[in-house]
Tab-separated table of C-alpha atoms in Angstrom:
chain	number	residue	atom	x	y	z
A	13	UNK	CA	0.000	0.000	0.000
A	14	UNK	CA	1.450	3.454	-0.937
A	15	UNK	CA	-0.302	5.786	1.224
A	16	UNK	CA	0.140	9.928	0.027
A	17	UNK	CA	1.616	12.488	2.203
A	18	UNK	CA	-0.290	14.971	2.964
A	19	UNK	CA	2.567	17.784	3.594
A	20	UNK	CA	4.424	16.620	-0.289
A	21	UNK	CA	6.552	19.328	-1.206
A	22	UNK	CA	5.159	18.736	-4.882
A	23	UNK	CA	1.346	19.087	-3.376
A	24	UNK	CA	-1.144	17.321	-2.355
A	25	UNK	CA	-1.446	13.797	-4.915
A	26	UNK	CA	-5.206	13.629	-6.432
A	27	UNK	CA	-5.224	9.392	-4.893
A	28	UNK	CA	-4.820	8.852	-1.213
A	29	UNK	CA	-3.762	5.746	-1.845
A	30	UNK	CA	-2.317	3.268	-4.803
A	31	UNK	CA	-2.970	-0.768	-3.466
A	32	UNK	CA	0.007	-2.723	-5.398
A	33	UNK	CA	-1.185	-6.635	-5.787
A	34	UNK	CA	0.735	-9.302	-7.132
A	35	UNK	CA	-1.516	-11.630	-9.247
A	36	UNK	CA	0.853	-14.697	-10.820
A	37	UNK	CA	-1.475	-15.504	-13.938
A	38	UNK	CA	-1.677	-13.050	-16.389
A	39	UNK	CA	-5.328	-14.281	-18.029
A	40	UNK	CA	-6.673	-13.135	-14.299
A	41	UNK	CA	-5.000	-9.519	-14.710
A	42	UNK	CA	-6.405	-9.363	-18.006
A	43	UNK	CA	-10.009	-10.315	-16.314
A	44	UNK	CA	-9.509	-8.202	-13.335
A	45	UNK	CA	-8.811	-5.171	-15.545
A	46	UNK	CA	-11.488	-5.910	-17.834
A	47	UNK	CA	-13.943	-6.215	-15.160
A	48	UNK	CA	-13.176	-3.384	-13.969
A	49	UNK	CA	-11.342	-4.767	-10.437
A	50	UNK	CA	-8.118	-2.768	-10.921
A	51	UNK	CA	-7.090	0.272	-12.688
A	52	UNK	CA	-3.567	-1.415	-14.088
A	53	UNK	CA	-2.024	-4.161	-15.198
A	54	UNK	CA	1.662	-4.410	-15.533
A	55	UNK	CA	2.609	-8.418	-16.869
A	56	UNK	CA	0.922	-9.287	-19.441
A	57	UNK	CA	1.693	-11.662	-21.964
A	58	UNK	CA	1.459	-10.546	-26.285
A	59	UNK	CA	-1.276	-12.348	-26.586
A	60	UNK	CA	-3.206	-10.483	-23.839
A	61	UNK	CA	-2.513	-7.357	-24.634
A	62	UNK	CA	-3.635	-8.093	-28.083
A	63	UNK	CA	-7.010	-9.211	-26.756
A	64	UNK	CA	-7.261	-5.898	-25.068
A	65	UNK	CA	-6.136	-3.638	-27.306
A	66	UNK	CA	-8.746	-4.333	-29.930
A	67	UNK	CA	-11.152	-4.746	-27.404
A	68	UNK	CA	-11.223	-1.218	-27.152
A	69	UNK	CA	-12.049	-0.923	-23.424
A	70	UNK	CA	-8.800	-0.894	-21.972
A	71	UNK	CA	-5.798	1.512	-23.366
A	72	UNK	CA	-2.717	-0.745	-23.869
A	73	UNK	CA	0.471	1.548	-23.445
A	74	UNK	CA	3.824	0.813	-24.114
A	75	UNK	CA	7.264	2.732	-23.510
A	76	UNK	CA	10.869	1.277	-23.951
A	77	UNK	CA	12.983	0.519	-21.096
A	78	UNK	CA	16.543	-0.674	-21.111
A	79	UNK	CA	16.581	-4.063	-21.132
A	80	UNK	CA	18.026	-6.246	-23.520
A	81	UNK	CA	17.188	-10.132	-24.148
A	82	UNK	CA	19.527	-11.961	-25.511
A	83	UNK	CA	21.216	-15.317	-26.586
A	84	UNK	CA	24.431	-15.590	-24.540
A	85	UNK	CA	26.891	-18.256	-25.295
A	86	UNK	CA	29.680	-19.684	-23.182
A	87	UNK	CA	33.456	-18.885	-25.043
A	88	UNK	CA	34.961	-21.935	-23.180
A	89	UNK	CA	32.722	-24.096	-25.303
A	90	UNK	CA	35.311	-25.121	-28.054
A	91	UNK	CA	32.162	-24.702	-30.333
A	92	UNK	CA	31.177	-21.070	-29.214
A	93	UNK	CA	34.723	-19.543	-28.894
A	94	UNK	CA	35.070	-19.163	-32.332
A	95	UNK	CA	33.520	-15.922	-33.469
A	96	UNK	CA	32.290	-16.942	-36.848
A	97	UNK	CA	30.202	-19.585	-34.766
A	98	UNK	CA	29.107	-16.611	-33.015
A	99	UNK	CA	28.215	-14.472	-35.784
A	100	UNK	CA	26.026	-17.499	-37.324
A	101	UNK	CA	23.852	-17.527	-34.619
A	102	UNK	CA	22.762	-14.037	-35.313
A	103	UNK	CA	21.771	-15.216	-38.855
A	104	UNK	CA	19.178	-17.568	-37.605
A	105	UNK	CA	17.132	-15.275	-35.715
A	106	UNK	CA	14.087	-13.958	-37.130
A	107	UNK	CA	13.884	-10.424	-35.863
A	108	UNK	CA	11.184	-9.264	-37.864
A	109	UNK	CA	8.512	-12.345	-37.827
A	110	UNK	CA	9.043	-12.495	-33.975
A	111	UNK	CA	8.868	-8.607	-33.540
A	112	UNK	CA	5.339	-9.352	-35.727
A	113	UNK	CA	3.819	-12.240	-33.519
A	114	UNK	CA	5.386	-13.077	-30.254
A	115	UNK	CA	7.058	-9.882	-29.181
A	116	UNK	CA	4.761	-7.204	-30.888
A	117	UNK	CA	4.166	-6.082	-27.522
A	118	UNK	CA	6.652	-6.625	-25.741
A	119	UNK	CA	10.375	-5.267	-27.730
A	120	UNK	CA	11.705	-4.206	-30.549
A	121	UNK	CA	14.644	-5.851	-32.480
A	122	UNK	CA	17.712	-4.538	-31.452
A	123	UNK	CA	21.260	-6.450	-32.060
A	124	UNK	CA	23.853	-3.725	-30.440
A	125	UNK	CA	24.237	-3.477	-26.587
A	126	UNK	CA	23.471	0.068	-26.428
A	127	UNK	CA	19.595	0.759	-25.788
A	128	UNK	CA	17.685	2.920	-28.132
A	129	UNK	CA	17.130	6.154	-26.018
A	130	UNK	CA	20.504	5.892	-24.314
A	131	UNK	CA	23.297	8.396	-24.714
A	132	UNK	CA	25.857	7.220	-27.364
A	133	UNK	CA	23.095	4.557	-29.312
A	134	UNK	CA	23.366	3.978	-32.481
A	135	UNK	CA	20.039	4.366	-34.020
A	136	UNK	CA	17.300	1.617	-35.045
A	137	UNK	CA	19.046	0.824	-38.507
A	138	UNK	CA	22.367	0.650	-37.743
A	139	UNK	CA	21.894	-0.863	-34.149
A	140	UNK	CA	20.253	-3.878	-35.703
A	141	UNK	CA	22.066	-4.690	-38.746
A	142	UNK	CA	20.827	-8.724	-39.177
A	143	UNK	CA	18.129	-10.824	-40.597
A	144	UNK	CA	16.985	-14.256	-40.779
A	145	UNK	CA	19.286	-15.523	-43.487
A	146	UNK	CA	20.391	-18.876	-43.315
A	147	UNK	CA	22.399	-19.313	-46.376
A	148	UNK	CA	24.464	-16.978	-44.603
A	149	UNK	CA	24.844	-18.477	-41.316
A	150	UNK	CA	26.006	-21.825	-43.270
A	151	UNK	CA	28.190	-20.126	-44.765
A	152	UNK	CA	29.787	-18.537	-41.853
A	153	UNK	CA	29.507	-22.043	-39.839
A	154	UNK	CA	31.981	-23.356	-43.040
A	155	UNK	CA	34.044	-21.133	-42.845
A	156	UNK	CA	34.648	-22.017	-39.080
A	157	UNK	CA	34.747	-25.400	-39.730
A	158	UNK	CA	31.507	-26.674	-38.930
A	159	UNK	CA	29.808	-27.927	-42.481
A	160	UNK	CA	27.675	-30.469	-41.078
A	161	UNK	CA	26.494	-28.349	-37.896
A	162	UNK	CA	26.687	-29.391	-34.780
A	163	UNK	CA	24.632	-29.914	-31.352
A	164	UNK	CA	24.576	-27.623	-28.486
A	165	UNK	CA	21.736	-26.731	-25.535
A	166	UNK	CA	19.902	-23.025	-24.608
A	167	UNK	CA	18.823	-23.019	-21.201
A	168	UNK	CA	16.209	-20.435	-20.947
A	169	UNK	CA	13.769	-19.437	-17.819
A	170	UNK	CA	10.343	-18.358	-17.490
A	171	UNK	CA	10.032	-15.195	-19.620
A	172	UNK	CA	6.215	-15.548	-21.260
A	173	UNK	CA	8.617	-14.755	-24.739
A	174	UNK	CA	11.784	-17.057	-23.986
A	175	UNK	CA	10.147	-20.288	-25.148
A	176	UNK	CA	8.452	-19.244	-28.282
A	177	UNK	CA	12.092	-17.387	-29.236
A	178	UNK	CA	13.821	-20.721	-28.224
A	179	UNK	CA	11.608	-22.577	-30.308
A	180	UNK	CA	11.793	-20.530	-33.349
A	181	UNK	CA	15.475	-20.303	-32.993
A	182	UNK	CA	15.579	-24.279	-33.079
A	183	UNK	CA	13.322	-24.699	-35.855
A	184	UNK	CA	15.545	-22.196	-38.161
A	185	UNK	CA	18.659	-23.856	-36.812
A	186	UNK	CA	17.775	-27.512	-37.965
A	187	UNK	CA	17.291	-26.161	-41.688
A	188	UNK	CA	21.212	-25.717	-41.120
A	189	UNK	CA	22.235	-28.997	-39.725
A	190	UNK	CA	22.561	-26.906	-36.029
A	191	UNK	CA	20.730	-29.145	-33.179
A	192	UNK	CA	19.755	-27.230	-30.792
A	193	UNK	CA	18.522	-28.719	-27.480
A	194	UNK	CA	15.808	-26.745	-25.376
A	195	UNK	CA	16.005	-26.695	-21.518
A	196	UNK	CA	13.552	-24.554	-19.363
A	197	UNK	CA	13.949	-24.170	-16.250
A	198	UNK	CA	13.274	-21.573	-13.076
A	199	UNK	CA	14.806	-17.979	-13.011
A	200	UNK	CA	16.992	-18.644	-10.080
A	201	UNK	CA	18.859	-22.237	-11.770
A	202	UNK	CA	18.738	-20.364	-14.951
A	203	UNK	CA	21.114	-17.773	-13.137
A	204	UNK	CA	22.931	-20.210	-11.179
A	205	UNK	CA	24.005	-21.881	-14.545
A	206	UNK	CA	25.132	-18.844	-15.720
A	207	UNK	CA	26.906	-17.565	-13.121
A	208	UNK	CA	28.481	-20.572	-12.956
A	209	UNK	CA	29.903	-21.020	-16.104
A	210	UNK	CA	28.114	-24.602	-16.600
A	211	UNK	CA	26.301	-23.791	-19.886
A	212	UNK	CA	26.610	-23.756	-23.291
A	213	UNK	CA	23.980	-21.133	-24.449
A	214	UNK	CA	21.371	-19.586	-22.672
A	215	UNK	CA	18.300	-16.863	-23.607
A	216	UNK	CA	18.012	-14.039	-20.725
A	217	UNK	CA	17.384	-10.459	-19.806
A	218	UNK	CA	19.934	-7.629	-18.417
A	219	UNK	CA	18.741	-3.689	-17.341
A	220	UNK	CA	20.493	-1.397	-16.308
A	221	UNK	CA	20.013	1.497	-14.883
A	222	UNK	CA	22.341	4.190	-16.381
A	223	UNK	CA	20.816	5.482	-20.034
A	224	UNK	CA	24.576	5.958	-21.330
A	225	UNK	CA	26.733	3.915	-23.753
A	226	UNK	CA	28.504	2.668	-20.832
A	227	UNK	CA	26.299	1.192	-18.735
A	228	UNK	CA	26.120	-1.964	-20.752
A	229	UNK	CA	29.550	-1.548	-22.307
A	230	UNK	CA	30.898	-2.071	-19.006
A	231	UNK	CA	29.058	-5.181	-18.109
A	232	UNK	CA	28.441	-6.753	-21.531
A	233	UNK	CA	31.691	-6.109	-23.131
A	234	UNK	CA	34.330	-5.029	-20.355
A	235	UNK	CA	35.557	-7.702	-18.310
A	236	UNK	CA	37.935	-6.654	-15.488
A	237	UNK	CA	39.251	-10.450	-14.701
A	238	UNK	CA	38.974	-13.379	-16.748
A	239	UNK	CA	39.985	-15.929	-13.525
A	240	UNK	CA	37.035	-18.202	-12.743
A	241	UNK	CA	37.899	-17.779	-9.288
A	242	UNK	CA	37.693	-14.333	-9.602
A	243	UNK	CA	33.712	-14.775	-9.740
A	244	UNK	CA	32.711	-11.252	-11.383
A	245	UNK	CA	29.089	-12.770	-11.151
A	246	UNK	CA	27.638	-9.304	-12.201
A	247	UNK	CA	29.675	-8.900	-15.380
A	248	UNK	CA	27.645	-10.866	-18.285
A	249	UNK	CA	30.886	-10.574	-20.031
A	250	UNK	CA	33.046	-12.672	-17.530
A	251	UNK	CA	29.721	-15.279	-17.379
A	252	UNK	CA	30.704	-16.296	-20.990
A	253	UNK	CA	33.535	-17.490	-19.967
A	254	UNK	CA	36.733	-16.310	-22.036
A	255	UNK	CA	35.872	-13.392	-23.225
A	256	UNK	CA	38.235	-11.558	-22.805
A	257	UNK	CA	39.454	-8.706	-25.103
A	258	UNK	CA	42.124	-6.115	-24.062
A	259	UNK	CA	41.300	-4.055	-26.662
A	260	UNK	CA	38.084	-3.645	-26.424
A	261	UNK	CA	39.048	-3.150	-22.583
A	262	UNK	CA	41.018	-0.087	-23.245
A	263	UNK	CA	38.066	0.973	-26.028
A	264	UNK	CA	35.619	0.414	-23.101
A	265	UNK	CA	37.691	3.009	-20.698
A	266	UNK	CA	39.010	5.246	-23.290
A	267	UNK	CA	35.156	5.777	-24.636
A	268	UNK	CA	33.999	6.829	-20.634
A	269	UNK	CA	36.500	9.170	-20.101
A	270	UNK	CA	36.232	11.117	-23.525
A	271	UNK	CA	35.300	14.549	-22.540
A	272	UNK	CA	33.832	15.540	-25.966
A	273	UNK	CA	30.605	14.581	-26.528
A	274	UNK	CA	30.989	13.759	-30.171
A	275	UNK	CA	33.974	12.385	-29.931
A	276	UNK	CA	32.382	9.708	-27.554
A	277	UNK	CA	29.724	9.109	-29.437
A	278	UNK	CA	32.121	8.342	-32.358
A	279	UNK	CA	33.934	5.872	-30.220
A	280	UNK	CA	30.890	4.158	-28.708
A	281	UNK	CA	29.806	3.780	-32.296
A	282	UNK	CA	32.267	1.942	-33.296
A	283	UNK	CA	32.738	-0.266	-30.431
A	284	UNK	CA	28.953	-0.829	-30.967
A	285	UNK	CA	29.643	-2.385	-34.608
A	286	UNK	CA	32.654	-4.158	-33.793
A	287	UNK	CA	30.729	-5.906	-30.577
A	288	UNK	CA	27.693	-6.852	-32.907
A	289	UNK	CA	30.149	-8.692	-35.492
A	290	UNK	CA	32.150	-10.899	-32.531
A	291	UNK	CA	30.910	-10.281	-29.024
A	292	UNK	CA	29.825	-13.220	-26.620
A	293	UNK	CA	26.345	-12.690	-27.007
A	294	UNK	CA	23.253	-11.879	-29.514
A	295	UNK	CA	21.003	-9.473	-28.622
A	296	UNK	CA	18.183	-10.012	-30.039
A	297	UNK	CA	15.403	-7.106	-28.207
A	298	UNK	CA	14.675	-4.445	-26.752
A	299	UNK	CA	11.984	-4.565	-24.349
A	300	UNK	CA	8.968	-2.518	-23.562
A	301	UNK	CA	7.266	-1.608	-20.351
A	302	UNK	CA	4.127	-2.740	-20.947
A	303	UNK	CA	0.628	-2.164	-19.393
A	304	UNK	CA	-3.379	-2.455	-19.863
A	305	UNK	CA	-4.834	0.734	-18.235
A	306	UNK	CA	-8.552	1.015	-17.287
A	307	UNK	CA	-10.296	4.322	-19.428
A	308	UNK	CA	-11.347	6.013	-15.677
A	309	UNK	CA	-7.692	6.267	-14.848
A	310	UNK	CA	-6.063	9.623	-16.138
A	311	UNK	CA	-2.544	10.959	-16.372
A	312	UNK	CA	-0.522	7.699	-15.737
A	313	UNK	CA	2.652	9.048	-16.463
A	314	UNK	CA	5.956	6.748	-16.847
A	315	UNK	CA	9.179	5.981	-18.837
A	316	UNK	CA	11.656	2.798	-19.096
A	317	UNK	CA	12.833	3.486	-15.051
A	318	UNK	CA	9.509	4.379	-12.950
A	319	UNK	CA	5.980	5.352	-12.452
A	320	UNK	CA	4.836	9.051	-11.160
A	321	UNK	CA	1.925	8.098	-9.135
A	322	UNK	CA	1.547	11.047	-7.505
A	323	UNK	CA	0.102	12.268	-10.802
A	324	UNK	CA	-2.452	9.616	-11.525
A	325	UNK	CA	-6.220	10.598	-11.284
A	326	UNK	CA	-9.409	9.134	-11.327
């Protein structure tokens, strides 16, 4: 319960109170908003906010935050550690049919670690250079010696989207000769595994909080100690295991501490496009905050980081 204060130095909020429930399923938040129950609901599912968005009796709004889901893969696999392995993987994602179906509501394709609205991004074209192009990606998977394909496992967790991504991921793999095993499993193991270092690939989210170039460069791409025992748990980059790039290091550092705007935005660029072409991971989305909003609630104002409730109104 988030009760108002009555003495708020930026005046007196039009609702006393905003009750915050936790409801698992997201058919019943779609009911409960429908119905009438609750003003907002926060998780649904693509489907669901389809359903309500041409139902025309709930407003469906959308605004992008900065996470990223992606497809990380572990670089002491002697399959992933080569880059051109890497780069393949890219090649058999289908950015634009899922964008179209199971993430319509829910992200936007986006292959470079900067987020789209952060300082230093490149924009929507050149931050997501791929496409679903599998002639490609058997090419590339030649060229690093894999002609035949190979087998590998994703671990992925309980995201509504992660399965149907998996899944399509798999099916445009096998046209390729890639197997790809699917493993679901809870949030928590899914972490674990990754943290760990006992994976091959995995599908997962990262946010952060910091809308500049270098709040993902220095998680995603920097990685201050390749030792497993030095267990950098909260660097993605050190979770994939190997790599490691001293370059892109000193490109990492160099880029924070440029003092000219457009000089940083120059070097961000083009660690963007080199990180795309041979990092440890493909990003695949962007993702929205989304949320079904009941007509008799006005002024529900929000970005990617929070909610202003003290300017809601009923």
């Amino acid at each position: 319960m988030l009760q108002a204060v009555d003495r708020y130095r930026g005046g007196q909020p039009p609702l006393k109170r905003v009750l915050i429930r936790h409801v698992a399923e997201t058919g019943t938040q779609r009911l409960l908003v429908t119905q009438g129950d609750v003003d907002i609901v926060r998780d649904l599912s693509a489907d669901d906010l389809k359903t309500l968005d041409e139902g025309n009796k709930v407003k469906v709004e959308k605004v992008l935050k900065l996470q990223l889901f992606f497809w990380t893969f572990n670089n002491e696999d002697p399959i992933f550690k080569n880059e051109k392995v890497r780069l393949a993987m890219r090649y058999l994602i289908d950015y634009d049919g899922l964008a179209k179906s199971v993430m319509l509501y829910l992200g936007v394709p986006r292959a470079s670690f900067v987020q789209i609205g952060a300082f230093g991004a490149l924009d929507d074209h050149a931050g997501q250079p791929f496409k679903l192009d599998l002639d490609k990606a058997k090419q590339l998977l030649t060229e690093a010696g894999y002609p035949q394909g190979f087998s590998a496992t994703v671990y992925f967790g309980t995201l509504p989207h992660s399965a149907p991504i998996a899944q399509s991921v798999q099916q445009n793999a096998a046209k390729i000769g890639v197997k790809l095993t699917l493993e679901r499993m809870a949030n928590a193991q899914l972490f674990s595994k990754v943290r760990g270092r006992e994976f091959q690939s995995a599908m997962m989210a990262w946010q952060t909080s910091v809308p500049d170039a270098y709040g993902n460069a220095s998680r995603l791409v920097f990685n201050p100690d390749n030792d497993k025992n030095a267990r950098a748990t909260q660097y993605p980059s050190w979770c994939a295991a190997c790599f490691f790039d001293p370059e892109l290091n000193k490109k990492v550092q160099a880029a924070v501490m440029e003092p000219d705007d457009a000089k940083r935005v120059a070097l961000y660029a083009s660690l963007q496009q080199e990180v795309m072409q041979k990092g440890p991971m493909a990003i695949m989305f962007q993702m929205y905050n989304t949320a079904g909003i009941n007509t008799v609630l006005k002024n529900w104002t929000w970005n990617g980081f929070r909610v202003w409730y003290n300017k809601a109104r009923k």
